GROMACS .gro file of N, CA and C in nm:
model
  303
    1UNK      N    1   0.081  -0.120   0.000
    1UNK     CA    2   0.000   0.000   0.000
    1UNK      C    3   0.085   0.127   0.000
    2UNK      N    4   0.183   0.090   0.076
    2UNK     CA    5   0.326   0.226   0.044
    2UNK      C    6   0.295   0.309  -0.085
    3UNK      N    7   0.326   0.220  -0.155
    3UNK     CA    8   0.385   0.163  -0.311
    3UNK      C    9   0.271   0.321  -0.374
    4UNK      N   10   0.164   0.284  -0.353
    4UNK     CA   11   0.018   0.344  -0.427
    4UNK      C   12   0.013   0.476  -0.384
    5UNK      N   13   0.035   0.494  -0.221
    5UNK     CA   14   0.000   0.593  -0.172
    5UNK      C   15   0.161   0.665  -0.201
    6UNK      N   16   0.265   0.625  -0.255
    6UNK     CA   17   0.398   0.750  -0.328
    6UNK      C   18   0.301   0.753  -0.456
    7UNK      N   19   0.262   0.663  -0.545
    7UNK     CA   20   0.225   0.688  -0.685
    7UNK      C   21   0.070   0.831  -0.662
    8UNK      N   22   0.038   0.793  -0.555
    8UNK     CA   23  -0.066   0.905  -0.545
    8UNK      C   24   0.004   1.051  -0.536
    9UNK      N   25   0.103   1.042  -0.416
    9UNK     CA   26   0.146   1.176  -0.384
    9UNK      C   27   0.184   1.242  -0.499
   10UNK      N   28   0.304   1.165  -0.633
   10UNK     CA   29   0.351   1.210  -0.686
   10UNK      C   30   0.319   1.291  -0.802
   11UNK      N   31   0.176   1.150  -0.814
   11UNK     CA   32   0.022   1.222  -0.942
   11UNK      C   33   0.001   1.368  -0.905
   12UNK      N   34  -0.057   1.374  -0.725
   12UNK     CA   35  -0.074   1.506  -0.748
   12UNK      C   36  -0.004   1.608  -0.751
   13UNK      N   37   0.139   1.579  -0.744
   13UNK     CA   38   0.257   1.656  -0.755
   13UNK      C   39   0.271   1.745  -0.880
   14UNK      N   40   0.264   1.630  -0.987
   14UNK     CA   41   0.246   1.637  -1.133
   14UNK      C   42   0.147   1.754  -1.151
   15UNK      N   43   0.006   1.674  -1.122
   15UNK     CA   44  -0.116   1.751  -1.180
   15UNK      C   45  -0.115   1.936  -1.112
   16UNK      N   46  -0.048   1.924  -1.013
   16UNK     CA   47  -0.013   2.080  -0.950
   16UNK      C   48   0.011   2.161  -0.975
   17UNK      N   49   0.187   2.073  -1.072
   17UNK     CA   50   0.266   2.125  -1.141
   17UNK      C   51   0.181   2.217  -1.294
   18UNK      N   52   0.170   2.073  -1.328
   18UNK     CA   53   0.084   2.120  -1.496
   18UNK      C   54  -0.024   2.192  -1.431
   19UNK      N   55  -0.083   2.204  -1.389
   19UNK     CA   56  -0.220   2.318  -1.366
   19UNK      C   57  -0.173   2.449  -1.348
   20UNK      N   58  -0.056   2.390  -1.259
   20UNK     CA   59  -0.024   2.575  -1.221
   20UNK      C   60   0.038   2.622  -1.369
   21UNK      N   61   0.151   2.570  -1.455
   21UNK     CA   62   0.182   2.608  -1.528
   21UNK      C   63   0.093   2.622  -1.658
   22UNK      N   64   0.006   2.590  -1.679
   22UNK     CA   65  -0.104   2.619  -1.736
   22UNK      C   66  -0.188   2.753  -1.696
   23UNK      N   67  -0.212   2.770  -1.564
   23UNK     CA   68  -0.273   2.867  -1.555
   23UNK      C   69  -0.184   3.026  -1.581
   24UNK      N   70  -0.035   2.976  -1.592
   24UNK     CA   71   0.021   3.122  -1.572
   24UNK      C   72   0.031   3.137  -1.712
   25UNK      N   73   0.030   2.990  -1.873
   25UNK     CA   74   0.009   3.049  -2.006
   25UNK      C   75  -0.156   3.103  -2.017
   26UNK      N   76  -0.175   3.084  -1.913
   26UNK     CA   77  -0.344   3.134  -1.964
   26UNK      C   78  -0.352   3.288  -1.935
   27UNK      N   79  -0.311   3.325  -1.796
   27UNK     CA   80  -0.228   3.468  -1.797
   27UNK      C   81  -0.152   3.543  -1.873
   28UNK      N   82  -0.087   3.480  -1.916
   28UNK     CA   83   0.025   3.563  -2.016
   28UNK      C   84  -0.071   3.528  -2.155
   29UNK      N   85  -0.144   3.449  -2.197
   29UNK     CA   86  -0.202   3.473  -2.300
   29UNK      C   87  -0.310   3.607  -2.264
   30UNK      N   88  -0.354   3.590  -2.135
   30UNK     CA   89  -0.472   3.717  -2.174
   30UNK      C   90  -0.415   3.845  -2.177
   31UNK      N   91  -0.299   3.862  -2.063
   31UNK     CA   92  -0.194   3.987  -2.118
   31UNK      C   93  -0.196   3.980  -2.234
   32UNK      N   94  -0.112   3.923  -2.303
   32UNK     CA   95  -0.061   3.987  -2.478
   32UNK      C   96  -0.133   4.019  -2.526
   33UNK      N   97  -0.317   3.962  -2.490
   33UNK     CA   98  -0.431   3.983  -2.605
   33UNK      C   99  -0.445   4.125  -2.576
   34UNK      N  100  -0.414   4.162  -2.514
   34UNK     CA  101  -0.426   4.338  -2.491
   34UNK      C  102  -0.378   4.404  -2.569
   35UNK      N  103  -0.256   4.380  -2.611
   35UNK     CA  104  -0.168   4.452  -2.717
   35UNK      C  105  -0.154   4.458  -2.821
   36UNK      N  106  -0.229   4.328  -2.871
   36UNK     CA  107  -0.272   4.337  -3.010
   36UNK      C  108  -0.160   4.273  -3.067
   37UNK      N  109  -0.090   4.112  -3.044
   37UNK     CA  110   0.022   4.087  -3.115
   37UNK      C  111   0.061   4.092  -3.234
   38UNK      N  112   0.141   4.067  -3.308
   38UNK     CA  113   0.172   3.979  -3.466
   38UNK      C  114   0.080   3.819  -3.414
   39UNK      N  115  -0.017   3.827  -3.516
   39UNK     CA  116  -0.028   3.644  -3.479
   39UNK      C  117   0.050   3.546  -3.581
   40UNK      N  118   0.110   3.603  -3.645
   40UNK     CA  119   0.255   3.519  -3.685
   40UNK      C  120   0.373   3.461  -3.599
   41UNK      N  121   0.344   3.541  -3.490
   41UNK     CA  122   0.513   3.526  -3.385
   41UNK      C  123   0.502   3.401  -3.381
   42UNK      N  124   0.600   3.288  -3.322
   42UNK     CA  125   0.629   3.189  -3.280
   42UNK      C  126   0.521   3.162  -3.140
   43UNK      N  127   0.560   3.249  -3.093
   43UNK     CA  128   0.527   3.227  -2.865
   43UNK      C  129   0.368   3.272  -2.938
   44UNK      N  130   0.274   3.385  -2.942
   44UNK     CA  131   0.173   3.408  -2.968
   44UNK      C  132   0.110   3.252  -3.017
   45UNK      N  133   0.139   3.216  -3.147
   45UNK     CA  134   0.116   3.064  -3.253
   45UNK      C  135   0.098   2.951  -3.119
   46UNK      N  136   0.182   2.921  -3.017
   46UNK     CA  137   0.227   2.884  -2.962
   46UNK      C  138   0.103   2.887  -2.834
   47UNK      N  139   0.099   2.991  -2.814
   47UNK     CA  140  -0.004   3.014  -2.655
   47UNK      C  141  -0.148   2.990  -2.731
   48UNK      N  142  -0.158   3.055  -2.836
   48UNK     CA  143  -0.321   3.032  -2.834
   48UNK      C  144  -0.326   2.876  -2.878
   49UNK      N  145  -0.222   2.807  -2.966
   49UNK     CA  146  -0.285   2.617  -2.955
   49UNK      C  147  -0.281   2.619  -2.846
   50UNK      N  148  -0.231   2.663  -2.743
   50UNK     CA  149  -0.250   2.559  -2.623
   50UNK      C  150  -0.371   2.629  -2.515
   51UNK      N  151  -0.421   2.713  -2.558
   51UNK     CA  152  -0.559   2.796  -2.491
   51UNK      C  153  -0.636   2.778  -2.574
   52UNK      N  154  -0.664   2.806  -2.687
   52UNK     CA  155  -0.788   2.859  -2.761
   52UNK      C  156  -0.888   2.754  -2.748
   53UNK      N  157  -0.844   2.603  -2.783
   53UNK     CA  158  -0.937   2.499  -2.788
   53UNK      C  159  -1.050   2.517  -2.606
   54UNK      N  160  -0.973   2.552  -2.507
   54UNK     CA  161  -1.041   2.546  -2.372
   54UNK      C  162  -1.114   2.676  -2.402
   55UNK      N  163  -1.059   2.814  -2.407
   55UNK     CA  164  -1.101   2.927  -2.401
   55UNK      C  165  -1.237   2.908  -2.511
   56UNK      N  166  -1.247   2.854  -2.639
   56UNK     CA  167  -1.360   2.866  -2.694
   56UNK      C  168  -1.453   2.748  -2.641
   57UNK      N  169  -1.443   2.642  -2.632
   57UNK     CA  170  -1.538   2.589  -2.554
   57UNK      C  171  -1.603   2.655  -2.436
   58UNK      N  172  -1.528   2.748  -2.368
   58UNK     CA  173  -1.603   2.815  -2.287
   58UNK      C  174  -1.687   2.935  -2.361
   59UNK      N  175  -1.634   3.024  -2.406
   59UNK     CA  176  -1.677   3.099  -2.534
   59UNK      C  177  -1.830   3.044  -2.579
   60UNK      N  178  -1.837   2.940  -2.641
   60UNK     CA  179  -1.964   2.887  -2.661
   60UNK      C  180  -2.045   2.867  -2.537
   61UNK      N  181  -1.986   2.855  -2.448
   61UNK     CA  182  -2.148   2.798  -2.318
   61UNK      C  183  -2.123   2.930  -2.239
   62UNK      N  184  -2.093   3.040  -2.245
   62UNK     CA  185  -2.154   3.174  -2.186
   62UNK      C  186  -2.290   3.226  -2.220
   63UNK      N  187  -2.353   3.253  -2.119
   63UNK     CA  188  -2.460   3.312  -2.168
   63UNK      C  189  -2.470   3.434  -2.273
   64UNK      N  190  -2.576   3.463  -2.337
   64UNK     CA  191  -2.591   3.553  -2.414
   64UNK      C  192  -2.517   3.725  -2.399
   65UNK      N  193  -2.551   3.729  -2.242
   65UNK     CA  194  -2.512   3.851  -2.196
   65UNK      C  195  -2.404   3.918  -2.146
   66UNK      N  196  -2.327   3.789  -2.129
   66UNK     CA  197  -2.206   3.792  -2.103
   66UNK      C  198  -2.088   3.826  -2.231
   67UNK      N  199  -2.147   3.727  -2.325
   67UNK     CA  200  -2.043   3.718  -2.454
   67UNK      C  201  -2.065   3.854  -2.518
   68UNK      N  202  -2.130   3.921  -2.495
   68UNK     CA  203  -2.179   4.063  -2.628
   68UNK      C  204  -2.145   4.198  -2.514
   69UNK      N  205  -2.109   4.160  -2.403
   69UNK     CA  206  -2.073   4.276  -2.369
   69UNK      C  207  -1.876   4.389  -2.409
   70UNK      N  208  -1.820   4.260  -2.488
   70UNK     CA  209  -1.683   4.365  -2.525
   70UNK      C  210  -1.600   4.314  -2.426
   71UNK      N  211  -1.633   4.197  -2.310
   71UNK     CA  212  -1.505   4.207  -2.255
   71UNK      C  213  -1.524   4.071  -2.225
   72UNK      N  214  -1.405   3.970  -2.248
   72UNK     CA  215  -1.374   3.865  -2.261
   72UNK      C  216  -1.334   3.793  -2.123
   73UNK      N  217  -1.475   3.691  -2.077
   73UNK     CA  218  -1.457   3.674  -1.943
   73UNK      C  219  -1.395   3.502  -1.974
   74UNK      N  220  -1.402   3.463  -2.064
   74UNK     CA  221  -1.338   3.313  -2.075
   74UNK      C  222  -1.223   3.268  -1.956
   75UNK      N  223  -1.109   3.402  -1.956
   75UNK     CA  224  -0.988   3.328  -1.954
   75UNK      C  225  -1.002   3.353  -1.775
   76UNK      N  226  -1.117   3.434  -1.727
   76UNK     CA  227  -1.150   3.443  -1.591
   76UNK      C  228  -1.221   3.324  -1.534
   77UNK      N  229  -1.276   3.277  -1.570
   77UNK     CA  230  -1.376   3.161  -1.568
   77UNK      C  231  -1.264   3.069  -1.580
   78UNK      N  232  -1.183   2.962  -1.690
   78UNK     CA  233  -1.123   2.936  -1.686
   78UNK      C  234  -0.989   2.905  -1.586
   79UNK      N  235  -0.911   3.025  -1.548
   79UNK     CA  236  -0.814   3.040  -1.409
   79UNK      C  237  -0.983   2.986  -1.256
   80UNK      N  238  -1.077   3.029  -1.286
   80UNK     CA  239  -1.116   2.985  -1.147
   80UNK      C  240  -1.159   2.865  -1.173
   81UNK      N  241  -1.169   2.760  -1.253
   81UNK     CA  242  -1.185   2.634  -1.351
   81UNK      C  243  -1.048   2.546  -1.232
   82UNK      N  244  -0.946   2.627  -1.283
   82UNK     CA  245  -0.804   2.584  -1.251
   82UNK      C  246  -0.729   2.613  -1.112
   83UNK      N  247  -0.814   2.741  -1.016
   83UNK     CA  248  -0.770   2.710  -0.934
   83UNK      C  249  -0.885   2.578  -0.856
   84UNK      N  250  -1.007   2.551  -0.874
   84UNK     CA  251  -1.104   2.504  -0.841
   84UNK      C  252  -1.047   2.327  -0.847
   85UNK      N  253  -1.000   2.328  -0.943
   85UNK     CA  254  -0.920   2.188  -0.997
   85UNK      C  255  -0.838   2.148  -0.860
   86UNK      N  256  -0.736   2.263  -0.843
   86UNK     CA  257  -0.631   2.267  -0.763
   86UNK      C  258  -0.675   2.239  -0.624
   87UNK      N  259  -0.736   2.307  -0.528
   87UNK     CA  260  -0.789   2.264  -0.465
   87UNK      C  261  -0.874   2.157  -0.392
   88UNK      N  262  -0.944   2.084  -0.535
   88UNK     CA  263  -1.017   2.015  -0.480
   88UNK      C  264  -0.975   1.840  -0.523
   89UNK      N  265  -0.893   1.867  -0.654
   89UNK     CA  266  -0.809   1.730  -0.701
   89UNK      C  267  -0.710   1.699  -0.627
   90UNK      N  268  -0.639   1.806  -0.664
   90UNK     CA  269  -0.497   1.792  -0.568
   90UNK      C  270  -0.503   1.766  -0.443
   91UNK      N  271  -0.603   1.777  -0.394
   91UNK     CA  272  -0.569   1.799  -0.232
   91UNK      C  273  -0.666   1.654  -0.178
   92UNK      N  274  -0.756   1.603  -0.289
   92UNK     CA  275  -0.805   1.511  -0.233
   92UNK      C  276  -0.705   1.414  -0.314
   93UNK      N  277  -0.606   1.424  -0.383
   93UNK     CA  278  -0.499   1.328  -0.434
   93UNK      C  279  -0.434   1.279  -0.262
   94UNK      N  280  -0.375   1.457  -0.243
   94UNK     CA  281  -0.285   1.436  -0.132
   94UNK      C  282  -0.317   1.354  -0.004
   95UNK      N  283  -0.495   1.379   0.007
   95UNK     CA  284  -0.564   1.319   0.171
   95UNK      C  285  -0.566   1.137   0.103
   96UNK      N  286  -0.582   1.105  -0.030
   96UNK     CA  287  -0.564   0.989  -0.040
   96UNK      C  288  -0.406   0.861  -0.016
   97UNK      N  289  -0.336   1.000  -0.064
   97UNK     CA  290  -0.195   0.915  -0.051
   97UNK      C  291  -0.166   0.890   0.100
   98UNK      N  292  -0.230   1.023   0.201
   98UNK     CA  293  -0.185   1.022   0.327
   98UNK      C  294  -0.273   0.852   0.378
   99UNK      N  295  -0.399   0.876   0.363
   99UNK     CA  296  -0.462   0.783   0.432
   99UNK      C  297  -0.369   0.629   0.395
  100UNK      N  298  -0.318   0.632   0.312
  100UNK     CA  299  -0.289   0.489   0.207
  100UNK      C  300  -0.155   0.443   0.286
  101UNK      N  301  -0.088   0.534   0.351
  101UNK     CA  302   0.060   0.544   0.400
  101UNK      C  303   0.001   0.444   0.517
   0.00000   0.00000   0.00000
């Protein structure tokens, strides 16, 4: 049972990792969208494959009133998506590995 409860700790180690670093390209993507990049650059090309597919799925299931107002709440929704993840995966990863020890 050792054995399961390291493979747990380490999952949620992982999933921590990638969430958090995910949430800070989701940040720095909504910065740049401010500025109006080249969408030729490399890093721009780069951040939106790895956002756009999440950010428009959300995009589509906003309500009506939300999407037509001019200001782009996706990538807000989204970060609380991700800290919501964080909290409640991770940490019930961590209470599982403990119990397993």
């Amino acid at each position: 049972m050792v054995f399961l409860a390291y493979f747990f700790e380490a999952l949620a180690n992982v999933v921590d990792i990638g969430l958090t670093i995910y949430m800070w390209i989701v940040v720095i993507r909504a910065i740049i969208s401010w500025v109006n990049p080249d969408p030729y650059n490399p890093i721009v090309v780069f951040l939106r494959r790895l956002t756009d597919p999440v950010l428009n799925s959300i995009r589509r299931r906003l309500p009506f009133a939300l999407s037509q107002t001019g200001i782009d709440f996706s990538p807000l929704i989204l970060l609380l998506g991700i800290i919501f993840l964080q909290k409640f995966l991770v940490k019930s990863l961590y209470e599982l590995a403990y119990r397993l020890h």
